mmCIF file of C-alpha atoms in Angstrom:
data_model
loop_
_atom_site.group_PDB
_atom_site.id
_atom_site.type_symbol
_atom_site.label_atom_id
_atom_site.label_comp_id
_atom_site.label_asym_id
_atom_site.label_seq_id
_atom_site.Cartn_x
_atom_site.Cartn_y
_atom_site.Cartn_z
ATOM 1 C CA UNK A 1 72.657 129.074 36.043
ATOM 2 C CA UNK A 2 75.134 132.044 36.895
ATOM 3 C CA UNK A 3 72.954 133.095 39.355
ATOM 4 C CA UNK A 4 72.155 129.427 40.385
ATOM 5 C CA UNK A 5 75.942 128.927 41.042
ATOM 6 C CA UNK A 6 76.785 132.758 42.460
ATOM 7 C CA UNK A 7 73.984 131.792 45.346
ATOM 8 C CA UNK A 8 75.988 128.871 46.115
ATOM 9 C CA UNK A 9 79.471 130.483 46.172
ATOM 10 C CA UNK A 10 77.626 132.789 48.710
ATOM 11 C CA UNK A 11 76.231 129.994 50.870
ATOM 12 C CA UNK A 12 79.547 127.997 50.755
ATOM 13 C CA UNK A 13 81.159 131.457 52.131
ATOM 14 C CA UNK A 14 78.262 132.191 54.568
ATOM 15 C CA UNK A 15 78.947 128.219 55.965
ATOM 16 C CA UNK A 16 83.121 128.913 55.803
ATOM 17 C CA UNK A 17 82.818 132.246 58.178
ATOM 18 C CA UNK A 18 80.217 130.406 60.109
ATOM 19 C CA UNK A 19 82.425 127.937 60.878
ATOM 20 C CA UNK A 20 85.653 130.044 61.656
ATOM 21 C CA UNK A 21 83.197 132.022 63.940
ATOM 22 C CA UNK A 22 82.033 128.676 65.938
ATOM 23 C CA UNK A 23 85.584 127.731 66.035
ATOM 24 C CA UNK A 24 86.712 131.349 67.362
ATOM 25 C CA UNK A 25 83.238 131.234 69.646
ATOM 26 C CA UNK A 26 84.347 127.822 71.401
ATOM 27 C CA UNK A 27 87.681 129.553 72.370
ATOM 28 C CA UNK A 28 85.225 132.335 74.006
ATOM 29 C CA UNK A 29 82.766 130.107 75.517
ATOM 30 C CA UNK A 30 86.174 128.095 77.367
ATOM 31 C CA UNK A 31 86.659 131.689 78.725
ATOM 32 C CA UNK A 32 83.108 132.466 79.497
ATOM 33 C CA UNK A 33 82.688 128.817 81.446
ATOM 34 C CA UNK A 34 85.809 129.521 83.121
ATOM 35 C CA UNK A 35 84.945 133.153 84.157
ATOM 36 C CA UNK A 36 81.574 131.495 85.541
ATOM 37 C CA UNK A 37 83.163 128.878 87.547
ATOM 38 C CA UNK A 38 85.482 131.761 89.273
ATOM 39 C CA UNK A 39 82.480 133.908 89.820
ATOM 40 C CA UNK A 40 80.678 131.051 91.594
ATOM 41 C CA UNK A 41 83.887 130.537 93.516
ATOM 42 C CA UNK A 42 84.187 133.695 94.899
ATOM 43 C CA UNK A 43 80.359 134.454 95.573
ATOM 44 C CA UNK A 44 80.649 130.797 97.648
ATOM 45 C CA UNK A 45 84.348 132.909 99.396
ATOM 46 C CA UNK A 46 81.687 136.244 100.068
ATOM 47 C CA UNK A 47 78.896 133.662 101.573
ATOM 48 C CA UNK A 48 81.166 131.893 103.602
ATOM 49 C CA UNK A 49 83.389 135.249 104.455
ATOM 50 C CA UNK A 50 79.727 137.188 105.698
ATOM 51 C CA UNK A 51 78.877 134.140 107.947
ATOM 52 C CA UNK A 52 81.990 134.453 109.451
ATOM 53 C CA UNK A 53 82.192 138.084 110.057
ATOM 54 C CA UNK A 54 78.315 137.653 110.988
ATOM 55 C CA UNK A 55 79.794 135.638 113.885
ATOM 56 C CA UNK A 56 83.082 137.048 114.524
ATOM 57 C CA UNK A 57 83.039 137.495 118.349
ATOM 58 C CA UNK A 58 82.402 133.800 118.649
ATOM 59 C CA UNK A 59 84.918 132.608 116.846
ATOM 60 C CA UNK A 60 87.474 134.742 117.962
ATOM 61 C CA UNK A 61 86.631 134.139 121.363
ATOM 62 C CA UNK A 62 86.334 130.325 121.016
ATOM 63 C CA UNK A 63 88.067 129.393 117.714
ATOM 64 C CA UNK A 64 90.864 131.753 117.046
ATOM 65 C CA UNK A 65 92.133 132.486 120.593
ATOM 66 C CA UNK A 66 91.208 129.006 121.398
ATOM 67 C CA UNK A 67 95.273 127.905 120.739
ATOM 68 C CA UNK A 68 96.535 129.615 123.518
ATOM 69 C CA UNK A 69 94.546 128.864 126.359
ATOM 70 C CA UNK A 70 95.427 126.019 128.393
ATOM 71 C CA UNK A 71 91.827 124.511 128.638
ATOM 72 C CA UNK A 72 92.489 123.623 124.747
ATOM 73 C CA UNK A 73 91.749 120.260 123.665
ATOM 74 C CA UNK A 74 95.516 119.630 122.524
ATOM 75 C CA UNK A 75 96.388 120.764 126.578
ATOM 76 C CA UNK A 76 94.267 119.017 127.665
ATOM 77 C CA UNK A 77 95.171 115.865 125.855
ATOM 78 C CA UNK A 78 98.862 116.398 126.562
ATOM 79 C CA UNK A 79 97.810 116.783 130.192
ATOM 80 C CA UNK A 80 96.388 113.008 130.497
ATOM 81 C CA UNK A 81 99.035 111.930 128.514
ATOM 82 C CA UNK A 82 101.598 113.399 130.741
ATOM 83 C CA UNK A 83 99.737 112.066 134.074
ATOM 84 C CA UNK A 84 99.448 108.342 132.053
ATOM 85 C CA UNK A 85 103.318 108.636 131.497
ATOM 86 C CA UNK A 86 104.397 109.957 134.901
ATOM 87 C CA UNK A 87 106.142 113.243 132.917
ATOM 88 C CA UNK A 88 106.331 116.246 134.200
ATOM 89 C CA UNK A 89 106.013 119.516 132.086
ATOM 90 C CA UNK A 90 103.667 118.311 129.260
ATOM 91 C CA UNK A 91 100.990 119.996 131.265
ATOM 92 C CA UNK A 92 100.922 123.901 130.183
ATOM 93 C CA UNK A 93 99.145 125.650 132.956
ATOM 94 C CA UNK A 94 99.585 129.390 131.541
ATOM 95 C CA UNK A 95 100.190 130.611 128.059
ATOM 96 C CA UNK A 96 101.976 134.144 127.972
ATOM 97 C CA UNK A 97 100.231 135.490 125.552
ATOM 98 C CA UNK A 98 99.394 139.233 125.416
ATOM 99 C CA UNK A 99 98.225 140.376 122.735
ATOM 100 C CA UNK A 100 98.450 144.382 121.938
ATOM 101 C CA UNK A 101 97.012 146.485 118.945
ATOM 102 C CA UNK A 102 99.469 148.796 117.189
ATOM 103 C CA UNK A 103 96.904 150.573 114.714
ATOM 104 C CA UNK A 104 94.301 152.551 114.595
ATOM 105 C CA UNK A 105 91.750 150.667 112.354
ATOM 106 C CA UNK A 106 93.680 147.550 113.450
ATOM 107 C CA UNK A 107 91.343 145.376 115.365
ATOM 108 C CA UNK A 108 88.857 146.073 112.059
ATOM 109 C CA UNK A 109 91.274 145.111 109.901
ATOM 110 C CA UNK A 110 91.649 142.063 111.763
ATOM 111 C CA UNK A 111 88.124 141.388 111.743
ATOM 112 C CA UNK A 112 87.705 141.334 107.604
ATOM 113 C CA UNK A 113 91.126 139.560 107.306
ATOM 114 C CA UNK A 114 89.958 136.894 109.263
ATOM 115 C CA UNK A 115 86.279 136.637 108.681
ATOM 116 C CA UNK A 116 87.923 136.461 105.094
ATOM 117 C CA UNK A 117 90.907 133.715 105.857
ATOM 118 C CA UNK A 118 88.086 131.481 107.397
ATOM 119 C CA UNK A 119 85.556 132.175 104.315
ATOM 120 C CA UNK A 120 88.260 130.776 102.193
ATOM 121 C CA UNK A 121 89.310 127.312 104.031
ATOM 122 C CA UNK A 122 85.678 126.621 104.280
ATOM 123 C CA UNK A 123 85.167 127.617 99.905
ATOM 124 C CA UNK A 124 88.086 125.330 99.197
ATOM 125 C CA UNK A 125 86.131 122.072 98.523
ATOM 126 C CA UNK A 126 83.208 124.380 96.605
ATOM 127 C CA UNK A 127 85.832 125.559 94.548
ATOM 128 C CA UNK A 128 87.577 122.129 94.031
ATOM 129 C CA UNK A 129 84.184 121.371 92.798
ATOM 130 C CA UNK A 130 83.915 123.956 90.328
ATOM 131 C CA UNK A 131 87.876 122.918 89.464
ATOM 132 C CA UNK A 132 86.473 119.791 88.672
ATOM 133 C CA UNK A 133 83.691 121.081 86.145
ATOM 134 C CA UNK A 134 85.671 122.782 84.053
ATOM 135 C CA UNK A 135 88.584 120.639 84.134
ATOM 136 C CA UNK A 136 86.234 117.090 83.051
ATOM 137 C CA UNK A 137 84.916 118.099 79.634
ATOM 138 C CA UNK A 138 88.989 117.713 78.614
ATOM 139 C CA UNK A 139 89.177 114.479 79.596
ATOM 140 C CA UNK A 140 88.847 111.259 78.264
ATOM 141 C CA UNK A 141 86.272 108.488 79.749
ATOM 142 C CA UNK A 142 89.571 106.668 81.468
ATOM 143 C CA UNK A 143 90.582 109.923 82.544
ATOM 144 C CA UNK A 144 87.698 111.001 83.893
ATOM 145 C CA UNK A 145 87.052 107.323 85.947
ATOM 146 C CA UNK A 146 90.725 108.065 87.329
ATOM 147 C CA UNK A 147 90.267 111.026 88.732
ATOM 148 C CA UNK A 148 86.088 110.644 89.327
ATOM 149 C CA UNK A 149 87.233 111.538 93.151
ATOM 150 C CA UNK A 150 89.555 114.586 92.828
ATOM 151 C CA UNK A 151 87.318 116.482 94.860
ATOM 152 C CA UNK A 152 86.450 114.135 97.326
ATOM 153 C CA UNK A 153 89.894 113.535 98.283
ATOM 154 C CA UNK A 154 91.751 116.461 97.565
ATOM 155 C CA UNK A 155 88.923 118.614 100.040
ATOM 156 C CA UNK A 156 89.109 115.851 102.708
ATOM 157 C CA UNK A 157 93.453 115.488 102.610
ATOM 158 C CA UNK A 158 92.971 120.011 102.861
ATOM 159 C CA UNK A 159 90.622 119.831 105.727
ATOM 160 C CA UNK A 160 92.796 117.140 107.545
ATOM 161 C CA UNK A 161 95.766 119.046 107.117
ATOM 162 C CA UNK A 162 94.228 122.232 108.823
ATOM 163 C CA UNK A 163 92.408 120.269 111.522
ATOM 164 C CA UNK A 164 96.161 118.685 112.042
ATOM 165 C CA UNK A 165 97.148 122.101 111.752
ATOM 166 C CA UNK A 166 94.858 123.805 114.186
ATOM 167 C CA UNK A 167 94.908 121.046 117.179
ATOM 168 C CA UNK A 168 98.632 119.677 116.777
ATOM 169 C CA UNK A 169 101.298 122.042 115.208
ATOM 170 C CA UNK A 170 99.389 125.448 115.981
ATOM 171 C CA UNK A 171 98.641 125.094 119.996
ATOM 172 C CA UNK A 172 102.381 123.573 120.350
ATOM 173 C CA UNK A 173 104.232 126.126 118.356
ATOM 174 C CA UNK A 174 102.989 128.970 120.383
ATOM 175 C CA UNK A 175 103.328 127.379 123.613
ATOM 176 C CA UNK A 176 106.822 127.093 123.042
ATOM 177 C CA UNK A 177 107.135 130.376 120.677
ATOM 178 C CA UNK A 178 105.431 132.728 123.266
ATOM 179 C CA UNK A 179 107.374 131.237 126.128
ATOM 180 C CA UNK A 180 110.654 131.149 124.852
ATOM 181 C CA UNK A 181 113.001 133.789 126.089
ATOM 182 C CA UNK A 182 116.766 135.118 125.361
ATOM 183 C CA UNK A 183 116.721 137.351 128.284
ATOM 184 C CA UNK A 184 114.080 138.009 131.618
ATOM 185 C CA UNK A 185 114.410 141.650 130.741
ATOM 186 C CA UNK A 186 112.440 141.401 127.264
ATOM 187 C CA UNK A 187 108.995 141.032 127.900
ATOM 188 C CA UNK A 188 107.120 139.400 124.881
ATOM 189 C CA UNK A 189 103.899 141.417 124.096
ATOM 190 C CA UNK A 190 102.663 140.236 120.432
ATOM 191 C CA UNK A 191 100.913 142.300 118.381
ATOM 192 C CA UNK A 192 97.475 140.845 117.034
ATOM 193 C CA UNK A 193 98.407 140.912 113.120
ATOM 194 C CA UNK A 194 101.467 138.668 114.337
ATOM 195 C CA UNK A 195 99.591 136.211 116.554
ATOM 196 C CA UNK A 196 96.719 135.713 113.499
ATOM 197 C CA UNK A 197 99.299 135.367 111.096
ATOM 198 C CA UNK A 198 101.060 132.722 112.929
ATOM 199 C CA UNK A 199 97.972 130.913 113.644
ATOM 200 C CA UNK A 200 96.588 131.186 109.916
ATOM 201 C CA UNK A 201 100.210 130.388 108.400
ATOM 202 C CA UNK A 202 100.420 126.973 110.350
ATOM 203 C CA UNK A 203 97.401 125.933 109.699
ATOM 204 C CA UNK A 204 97.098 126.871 106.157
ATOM 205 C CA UNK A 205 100.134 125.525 105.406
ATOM 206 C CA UNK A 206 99.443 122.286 106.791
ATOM 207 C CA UNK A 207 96.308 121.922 105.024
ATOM 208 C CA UNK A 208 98.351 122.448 101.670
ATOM 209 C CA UNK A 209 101.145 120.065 102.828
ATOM 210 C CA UNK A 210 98.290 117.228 103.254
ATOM 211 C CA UNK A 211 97.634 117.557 99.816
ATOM 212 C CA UNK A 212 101.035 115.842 98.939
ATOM 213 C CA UNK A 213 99.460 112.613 97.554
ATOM 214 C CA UNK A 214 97.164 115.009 94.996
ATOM 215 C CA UNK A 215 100.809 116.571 94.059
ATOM 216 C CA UNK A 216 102.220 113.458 93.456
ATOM 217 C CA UNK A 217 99.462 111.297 91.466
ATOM 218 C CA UNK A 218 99.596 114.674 88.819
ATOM 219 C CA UNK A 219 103.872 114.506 88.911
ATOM 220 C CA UNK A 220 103.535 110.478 89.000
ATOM 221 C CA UNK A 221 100.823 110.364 85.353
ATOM 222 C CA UNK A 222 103.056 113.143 83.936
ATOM 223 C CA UNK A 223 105.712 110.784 84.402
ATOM 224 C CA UNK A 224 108.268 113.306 86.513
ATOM 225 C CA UNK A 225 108.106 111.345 89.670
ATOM 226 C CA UNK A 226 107.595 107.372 90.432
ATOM 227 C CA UNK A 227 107.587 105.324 93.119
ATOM 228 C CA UNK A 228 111.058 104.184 92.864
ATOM 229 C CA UNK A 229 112.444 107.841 93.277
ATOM 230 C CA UNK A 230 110.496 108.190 95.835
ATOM 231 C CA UNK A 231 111.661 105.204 97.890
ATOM 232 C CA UNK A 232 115.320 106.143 96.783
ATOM 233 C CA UNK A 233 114.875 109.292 98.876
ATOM 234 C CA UNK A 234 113.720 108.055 101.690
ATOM 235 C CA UNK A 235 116.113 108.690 104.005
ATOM 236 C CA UNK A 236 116.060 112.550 102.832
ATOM 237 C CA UNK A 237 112.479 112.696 103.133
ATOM 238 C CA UNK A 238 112.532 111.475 107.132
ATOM 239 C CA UNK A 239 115.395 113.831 107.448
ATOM 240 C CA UNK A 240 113.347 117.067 106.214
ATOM 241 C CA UNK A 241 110.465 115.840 107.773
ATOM 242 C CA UNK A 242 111.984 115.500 110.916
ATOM 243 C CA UNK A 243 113.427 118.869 110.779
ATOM 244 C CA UNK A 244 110.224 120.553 110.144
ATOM 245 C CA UNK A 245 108.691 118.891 113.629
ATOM 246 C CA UNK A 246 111.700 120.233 115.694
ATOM 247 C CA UNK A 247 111.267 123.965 114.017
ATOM 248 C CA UNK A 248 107.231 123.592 114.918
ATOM 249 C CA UNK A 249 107.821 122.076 118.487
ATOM 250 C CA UNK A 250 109.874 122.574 121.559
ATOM 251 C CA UNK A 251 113.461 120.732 120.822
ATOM 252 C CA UNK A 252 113.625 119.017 124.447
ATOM 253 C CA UNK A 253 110.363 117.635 123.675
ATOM 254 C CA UNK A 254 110.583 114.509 122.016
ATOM 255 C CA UNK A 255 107.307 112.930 122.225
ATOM 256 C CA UNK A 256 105.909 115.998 120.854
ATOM 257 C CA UNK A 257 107.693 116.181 117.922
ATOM 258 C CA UNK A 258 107.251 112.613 117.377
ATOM 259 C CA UNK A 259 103.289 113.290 117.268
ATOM 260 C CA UNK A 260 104.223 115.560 114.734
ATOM 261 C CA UNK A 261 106.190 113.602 112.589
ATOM 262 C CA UNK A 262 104.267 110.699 112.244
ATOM 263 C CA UNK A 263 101.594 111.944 110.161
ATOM 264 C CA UNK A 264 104.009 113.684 107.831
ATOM 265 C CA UNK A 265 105.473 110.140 107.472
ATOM 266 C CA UNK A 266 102.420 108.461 107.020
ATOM 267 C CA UNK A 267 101.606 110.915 104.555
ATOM 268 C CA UNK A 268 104.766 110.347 102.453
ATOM 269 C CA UNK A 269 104.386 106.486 102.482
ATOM 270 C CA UNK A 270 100.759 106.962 101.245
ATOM 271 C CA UNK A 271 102.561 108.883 98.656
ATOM 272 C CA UNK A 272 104.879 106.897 97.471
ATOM 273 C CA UNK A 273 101.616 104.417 97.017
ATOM 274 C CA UNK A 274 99.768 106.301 95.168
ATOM 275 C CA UNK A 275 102.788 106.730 92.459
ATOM 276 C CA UNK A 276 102.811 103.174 92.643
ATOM 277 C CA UNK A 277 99.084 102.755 91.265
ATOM 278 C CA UNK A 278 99.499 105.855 88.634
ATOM 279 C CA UNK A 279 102.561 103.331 87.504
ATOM 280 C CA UNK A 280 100.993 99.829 87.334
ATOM 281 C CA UNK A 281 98.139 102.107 85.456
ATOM 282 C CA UNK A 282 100.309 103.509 82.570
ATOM 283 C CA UNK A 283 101.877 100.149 82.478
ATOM 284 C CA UNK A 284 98.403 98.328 82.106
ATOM 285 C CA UNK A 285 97.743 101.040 79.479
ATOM 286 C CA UNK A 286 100.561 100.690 77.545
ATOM 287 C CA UNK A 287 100.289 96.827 77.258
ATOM 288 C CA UNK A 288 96.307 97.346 76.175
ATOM 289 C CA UNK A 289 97.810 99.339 73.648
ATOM 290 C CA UNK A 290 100.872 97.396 72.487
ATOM 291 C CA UNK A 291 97.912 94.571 72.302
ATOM 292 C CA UNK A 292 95.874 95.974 70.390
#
């Protein structure tokens, strides 16, 4: 009997540590799935980064330097639109832009940075994606139906945001940027690390600033922003918004900032939406519950 009872003391303890261990593995295998869904990440950043630098001279020549030529799509655009409207001076027929290399391994540099900045914007919705995976096990079936089309919509407000970036903001701010003088005795030559950062910086940054609504529907279910706020704000929101599209455009130039604005507006009233569904949401969900 003693050692009847002594063999199950020892099981019971076997069963106790085996439990602790599971409970001190599922911590490990959060970290393990997590360090999984980075790796994947970054080896779809590599694939996308050796394409690019596979076929660098093409899309420097025709993607990258594309901005500042006058036969750009954007030019071209604002040429019609300028003949259509009788104005003079929307029609850019040269872009000083002369670009100069400061540094030795420079122009190699610039080759990895960028083969690298492009391998990223095109991994973003990949990497959403594997976002996603690990985020949905922690979610609840109501949850999950919410936000079933995070990726979806969060990779195609990024990609609109740099396309905006690359064909609006980008070709007009260095129009204006490289032709803008204090005095005729300074003669702009731009170095090539500050013409790819400018380039990269607007259009990055427009892709993240078209991700507003995602911003908002996480603020709006944590219950920091809602819809009323917004609204309240308004007026601040068309003031900021219009101050950004004079920095990124030529002041004089009204209908150009105006193109600029717009979306940004748009995007802020499809904001303030959104908040508006995450509300009547809770709300439904609350009065479920108070049914029930």
């Amino acid at each position: 009997m003693e050692m009847s009872k002594l063999g199950d003391k020892i099981i019971k303890s076997i069963k106790d540590k085996g439990e602790s261990l599971e409970g001190e593995m599922s911590f490990f295998d959060h970290l393990e799935a997590l360090r999984w869904h980075l790796i994947r990440s970054a080896l779809a950043i590599v694939v996308f980064t050796i394409l690019a630098f596979s076929f660098y001279t093409w899309i420097y020549n025709n993607i990258i330097m594309a901005p500042s030529k006058p036969t750009f799509w954007t030019f071209r655009m604002m040429c019609e639109l300028g003949a259509f409207l009788h104005r003079d001076g929307m029609c850019p027929d040269k872009i000083n832009i002369k670009l100069i290399n400061t540094e030795m391994a420079g122009q190699f540099t610039l080759m990895i940075d960028s083969s690298l900045m492009i391998g990223l914007v095109l991994a973003i919705p990949y990497a959403l994606y594997e976002l996603w995976r690990f985020i949905k096990p922690a979610l609840h079936e109501k949850e999950r139906k919410a936000a079933s089309g995070f990726v979806f919509y969060a990779s195609f407000l990024f990609l609109s945001g740099v396309l905006f970036g690359y064909y609006i903001i980008t070709p007009v701010s260095l129009n204006f940027l490289a032709g803008f003088t204090v005095s005729e005795s300074i003669e702009n030559l731009f170095s090539v690390d500050s013409y790819m950062s400018s380039v990269s910086t607007l259009t990055l940054a427009t892709g993240l600033v078209f991700e507003l609504p995602i911003l908002v529907y996480i603020l709006a279910n944590l219950g920091i922003l809602t819809p009323k706020f917004m609204r309240e704000t308004r007026r601040y929101a068309i003031v900021i918004i219009l101050i950004i599209a004079a920095v990124v455009t030529p002041t004089p130039d009204m209908l150009t900032m105006t193109v600029v604005a717009i979306p940004l507006l748009l995007l802020y009233e499809l904001s303030i939406s959104v908040a508006g569904v995450v509300q009547k949401r809770k709300k439904k969900r609350a009065e479920e519950l108070d049914a029930s």
